[in-house]
Coordinates of C-alpha atoms in Angstrom, one line a residue:
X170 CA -57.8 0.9 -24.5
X171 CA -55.9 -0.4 -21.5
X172 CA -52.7 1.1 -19.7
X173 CA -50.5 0.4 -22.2
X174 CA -52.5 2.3 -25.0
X175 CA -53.4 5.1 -21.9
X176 CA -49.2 5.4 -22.0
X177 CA -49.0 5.3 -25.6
X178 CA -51.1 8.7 -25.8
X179 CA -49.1 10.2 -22.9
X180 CA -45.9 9.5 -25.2
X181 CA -47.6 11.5 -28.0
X182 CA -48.5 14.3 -25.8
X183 CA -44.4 14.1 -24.8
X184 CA -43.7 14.1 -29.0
X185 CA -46.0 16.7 -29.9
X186 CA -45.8 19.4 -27.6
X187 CA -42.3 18.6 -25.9
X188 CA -41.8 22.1 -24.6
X189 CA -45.3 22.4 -22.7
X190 CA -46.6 21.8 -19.1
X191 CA -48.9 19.2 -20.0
X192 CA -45.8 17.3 -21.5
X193 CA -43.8 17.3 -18.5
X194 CA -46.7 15.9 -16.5
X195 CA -47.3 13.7 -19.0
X196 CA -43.8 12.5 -18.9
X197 CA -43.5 12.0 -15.0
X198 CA -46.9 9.8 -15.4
X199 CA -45.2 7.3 -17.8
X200 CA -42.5 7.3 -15.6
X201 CA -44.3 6.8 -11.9
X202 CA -46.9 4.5 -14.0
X203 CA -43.8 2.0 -15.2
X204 CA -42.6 2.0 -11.8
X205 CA -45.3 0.8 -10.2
X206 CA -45.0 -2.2 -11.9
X207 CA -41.2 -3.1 -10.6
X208 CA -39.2 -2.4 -13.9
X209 CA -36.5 -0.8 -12.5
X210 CA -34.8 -0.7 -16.3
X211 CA -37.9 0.7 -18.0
X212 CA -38.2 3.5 -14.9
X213 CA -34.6 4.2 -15.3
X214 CA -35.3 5.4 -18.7
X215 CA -38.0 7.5 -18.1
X216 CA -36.9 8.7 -15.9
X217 CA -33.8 9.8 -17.7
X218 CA -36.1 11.4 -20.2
X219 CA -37.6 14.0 -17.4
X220 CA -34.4 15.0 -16.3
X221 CA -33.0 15.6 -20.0
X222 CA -36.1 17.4 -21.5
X223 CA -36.6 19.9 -18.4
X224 CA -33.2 20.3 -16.5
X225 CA -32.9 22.3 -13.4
X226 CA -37.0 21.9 -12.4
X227 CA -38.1 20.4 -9.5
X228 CA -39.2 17.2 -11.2
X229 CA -35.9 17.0 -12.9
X230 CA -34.5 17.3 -8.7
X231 CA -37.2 14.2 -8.3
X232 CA -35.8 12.2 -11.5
X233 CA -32.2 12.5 -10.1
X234 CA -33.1 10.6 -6.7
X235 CA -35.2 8.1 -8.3
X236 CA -32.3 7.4 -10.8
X237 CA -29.8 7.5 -7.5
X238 CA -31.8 5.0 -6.3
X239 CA -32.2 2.6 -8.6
X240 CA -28.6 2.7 -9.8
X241 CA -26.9 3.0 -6.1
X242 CA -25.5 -0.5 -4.6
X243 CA -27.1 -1.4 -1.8
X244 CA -26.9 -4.4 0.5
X245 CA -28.4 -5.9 3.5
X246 CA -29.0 -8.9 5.6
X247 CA -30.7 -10.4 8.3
X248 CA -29.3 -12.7 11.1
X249 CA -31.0 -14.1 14.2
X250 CA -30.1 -12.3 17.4
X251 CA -28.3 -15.2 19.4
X252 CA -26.5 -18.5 18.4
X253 CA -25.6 -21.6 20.8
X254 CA -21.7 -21.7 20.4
X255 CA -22.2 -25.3 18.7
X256 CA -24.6 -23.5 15.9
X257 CA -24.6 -23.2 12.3
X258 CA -24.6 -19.0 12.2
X259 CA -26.8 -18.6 8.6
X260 CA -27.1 -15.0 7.3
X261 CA -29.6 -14.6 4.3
X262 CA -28.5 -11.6 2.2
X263 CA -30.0 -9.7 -0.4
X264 CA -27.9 -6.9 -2.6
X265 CA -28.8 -4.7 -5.9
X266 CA -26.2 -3.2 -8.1
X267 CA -23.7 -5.6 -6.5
X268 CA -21.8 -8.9 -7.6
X269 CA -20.0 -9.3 -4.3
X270 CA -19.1 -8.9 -0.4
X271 CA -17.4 -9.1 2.0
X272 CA -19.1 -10.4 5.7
X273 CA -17.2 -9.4 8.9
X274 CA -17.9 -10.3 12.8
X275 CA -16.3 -8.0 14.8
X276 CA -16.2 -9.2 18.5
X277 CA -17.0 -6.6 21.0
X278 CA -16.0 -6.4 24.8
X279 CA -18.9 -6.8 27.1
X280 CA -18.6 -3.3 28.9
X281 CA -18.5 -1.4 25.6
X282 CA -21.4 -3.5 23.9
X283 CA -23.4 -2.9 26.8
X284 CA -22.6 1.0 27.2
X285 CA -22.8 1.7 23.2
X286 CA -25.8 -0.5 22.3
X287 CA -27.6 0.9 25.5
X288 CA -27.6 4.2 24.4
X289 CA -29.0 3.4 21.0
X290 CA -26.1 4.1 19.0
X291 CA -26.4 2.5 15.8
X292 CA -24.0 -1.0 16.1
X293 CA -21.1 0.6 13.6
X294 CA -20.2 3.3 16.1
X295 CA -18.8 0.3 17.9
X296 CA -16.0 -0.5 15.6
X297 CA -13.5 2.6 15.2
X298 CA -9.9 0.7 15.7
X299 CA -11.2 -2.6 15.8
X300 CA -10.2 -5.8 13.4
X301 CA -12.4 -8.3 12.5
X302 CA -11.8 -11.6 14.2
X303 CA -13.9 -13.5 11.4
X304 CA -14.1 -12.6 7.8
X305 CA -16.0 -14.0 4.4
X306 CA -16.4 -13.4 0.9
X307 CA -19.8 -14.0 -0.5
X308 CA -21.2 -13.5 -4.4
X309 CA -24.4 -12.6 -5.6
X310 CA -26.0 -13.6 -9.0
X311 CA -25.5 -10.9 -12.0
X312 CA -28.1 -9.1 -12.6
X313 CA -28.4 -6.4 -15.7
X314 CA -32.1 -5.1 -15.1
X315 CA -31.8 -3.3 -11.8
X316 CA -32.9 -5.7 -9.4
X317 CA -32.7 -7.3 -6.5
X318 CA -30.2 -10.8 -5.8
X319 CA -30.4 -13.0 -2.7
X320 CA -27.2 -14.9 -1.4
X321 CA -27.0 -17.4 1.7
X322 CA -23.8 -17.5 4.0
X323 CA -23.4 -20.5 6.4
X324 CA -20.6 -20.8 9.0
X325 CA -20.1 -24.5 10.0
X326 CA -18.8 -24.7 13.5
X327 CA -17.2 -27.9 12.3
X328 CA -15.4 -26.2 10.1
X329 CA -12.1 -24.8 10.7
X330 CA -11.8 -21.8 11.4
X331 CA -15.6 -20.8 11.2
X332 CA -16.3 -21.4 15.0
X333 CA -17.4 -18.0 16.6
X334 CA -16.2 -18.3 20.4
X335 CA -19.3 -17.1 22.8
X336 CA -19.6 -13.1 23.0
X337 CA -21.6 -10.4 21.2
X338 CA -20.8 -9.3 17.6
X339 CA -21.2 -6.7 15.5
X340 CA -21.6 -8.3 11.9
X341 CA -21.1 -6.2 8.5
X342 CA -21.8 -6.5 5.0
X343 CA -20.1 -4.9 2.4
X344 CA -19.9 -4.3 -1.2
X345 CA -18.2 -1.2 -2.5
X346 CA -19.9 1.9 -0.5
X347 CA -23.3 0.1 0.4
X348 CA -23.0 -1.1 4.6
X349 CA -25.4 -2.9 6.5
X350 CA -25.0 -3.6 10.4
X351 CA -26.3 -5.7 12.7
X352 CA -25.7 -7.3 16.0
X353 CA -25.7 -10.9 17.1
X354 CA -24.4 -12.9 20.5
X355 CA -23.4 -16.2 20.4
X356 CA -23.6 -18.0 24.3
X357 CA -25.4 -20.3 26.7
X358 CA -27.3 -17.7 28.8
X359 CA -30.3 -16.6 29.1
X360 CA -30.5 -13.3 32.0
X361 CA -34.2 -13.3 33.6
X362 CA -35.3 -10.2 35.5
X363 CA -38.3 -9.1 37.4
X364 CA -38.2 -5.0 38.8
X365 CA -39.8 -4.4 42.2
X366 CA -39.0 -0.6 43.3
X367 CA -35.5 0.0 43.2
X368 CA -34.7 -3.6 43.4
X369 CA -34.1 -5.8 40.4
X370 CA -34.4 -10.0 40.7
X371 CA -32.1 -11.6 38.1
X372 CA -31.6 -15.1 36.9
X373 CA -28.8 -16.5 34.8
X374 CA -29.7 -19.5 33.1
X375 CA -28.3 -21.6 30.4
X376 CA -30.8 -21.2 26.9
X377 CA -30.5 -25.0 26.4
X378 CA -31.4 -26.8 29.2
X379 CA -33.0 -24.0 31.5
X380 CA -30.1 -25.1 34.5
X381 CA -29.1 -22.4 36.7
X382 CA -25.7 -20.3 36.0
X383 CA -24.3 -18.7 39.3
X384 CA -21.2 -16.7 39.4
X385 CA -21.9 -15.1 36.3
X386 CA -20.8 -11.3 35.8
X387 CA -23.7 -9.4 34.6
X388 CA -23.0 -5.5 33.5
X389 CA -25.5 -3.1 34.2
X390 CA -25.9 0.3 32.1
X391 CA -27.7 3.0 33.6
X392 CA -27.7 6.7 32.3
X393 CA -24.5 6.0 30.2
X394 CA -22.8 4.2 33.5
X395 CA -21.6 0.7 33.5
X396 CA -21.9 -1.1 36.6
X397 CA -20.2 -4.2 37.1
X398 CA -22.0 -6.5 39.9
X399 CA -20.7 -10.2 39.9
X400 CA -23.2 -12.6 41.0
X401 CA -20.1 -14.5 43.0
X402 CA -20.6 -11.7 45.2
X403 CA -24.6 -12.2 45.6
X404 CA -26.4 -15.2 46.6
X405 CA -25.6 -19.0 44.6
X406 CA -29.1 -19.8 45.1
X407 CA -31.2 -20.9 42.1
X408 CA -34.4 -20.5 43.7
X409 CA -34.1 -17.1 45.3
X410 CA -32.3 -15.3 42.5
X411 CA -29.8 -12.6 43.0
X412 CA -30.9 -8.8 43.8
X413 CA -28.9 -6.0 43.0
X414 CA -29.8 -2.3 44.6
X415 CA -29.7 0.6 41.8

């Protein structure tokens, strides 16, 4: 018989005894059966069906989220975590329900990014008052059936006015009410540590070439505190390292 003819006498169940249990269960199988095989149009409509034929029930309750779901926009991207400031910056996005976006790089202060992201606050929490310094539209390829579109942004740093100067950004995506966050630096340094006790050994070198980087300000968070120790302060030797008491 196959699945198809296995759904096919579901569906009669469903015509002939519409106002029974063994309808409704019949029903939700079609429906959890079609989406297990990623047609979110097909699963849309059966979906529909529970909620119609037995309104206010539980699996009605289910049928709404699934339909939520499916219909919602949503958008999100991934970008790597650090740039050279010479870098192309390439974010591969990927968007349902949406045609279009908007991609911003908020530039945050070293203090805050280092007192906000340290305590796990989500990345957004970062941006009440601020402006992006760097914004870009980006479309995505219209889809009618419910699923999912992938778009590319590149920013050429020899491009006007794409250039990210060194620092750590928050970068957002956008379409309608569907966010995504995430964070991304671009710089030079690389910050090695080793712990011994209360002591920690630090190294500041550049990510390129592995050269040594003294007087470099490095920020320190500890239990919500920011503690500012320049390394002009500390020792200039490349070999020994700087050690800062907590």
């Amino acid at each position: 018989v196959g699945e198809e003819g296995y759904l096919n006498s579901l569906r009669m169940i469903v015509t002939e005894f519409p106002r029974t249990h063994s309808a409704k269960e019949a029903q939700i199988t079609i429906a959890r059966t079609i989406a297990g095989r990623g047609d979110h149009a097909r699963t849309l409509e059966e979906w529909k069906k529970v909620a119609n034929l037995w309104p206010g029930t539980p699996e009605a309750g289910e049928a709404k989220q699934v339909i939520d779901e499916i219909t919602r926009e949503f958008v999100d991207f991934s970008i790597e975590p650090m740039y050279f400031p010479n870098e192309a910056v390439e974010i591969r996005l990927v968007g349902r329900n949406i045609s279009a976006g908007r991609v911003s790089f908020f530039r945050i202060p070293g203090e805050q990014a280092v007192r906000g992201l340290g305590a796990d606050r989500p990345p957004e929490d970062l941006l009440d008052g601020m402006s992006p310094v760097f914004e870009k539209r980006v479309s995505f390829p219209r889809r009618d059936d419910y699923g999912s579109t992938t778009a590319t942004l590149l920013l050429d740093p020899k491009v006007a006015g794409e250039r990210l100067n060194p620092g750590i950004y928050v970068v957002r995506c956008e379409s309608g009410k569907a966010r995504a966050h995430r964070v991304t630096t671009v710089g030079d340094l690389t910050l090695l540590w080793k712990g011994s006790g209360n002591a920690h050994y630090f190294w500041v070198i550049n990510a390129s070439d592995g050269r040594p980087r003294p007087r470099t300000k490095v920020l320190i968070a500890q239990h919500g505190t920011v503690r500012r120790k320049p390394f002009s302060r500390l020792s200039d030797d490349a070999d020994r390292g700087d050690v800062i008491e907590l």
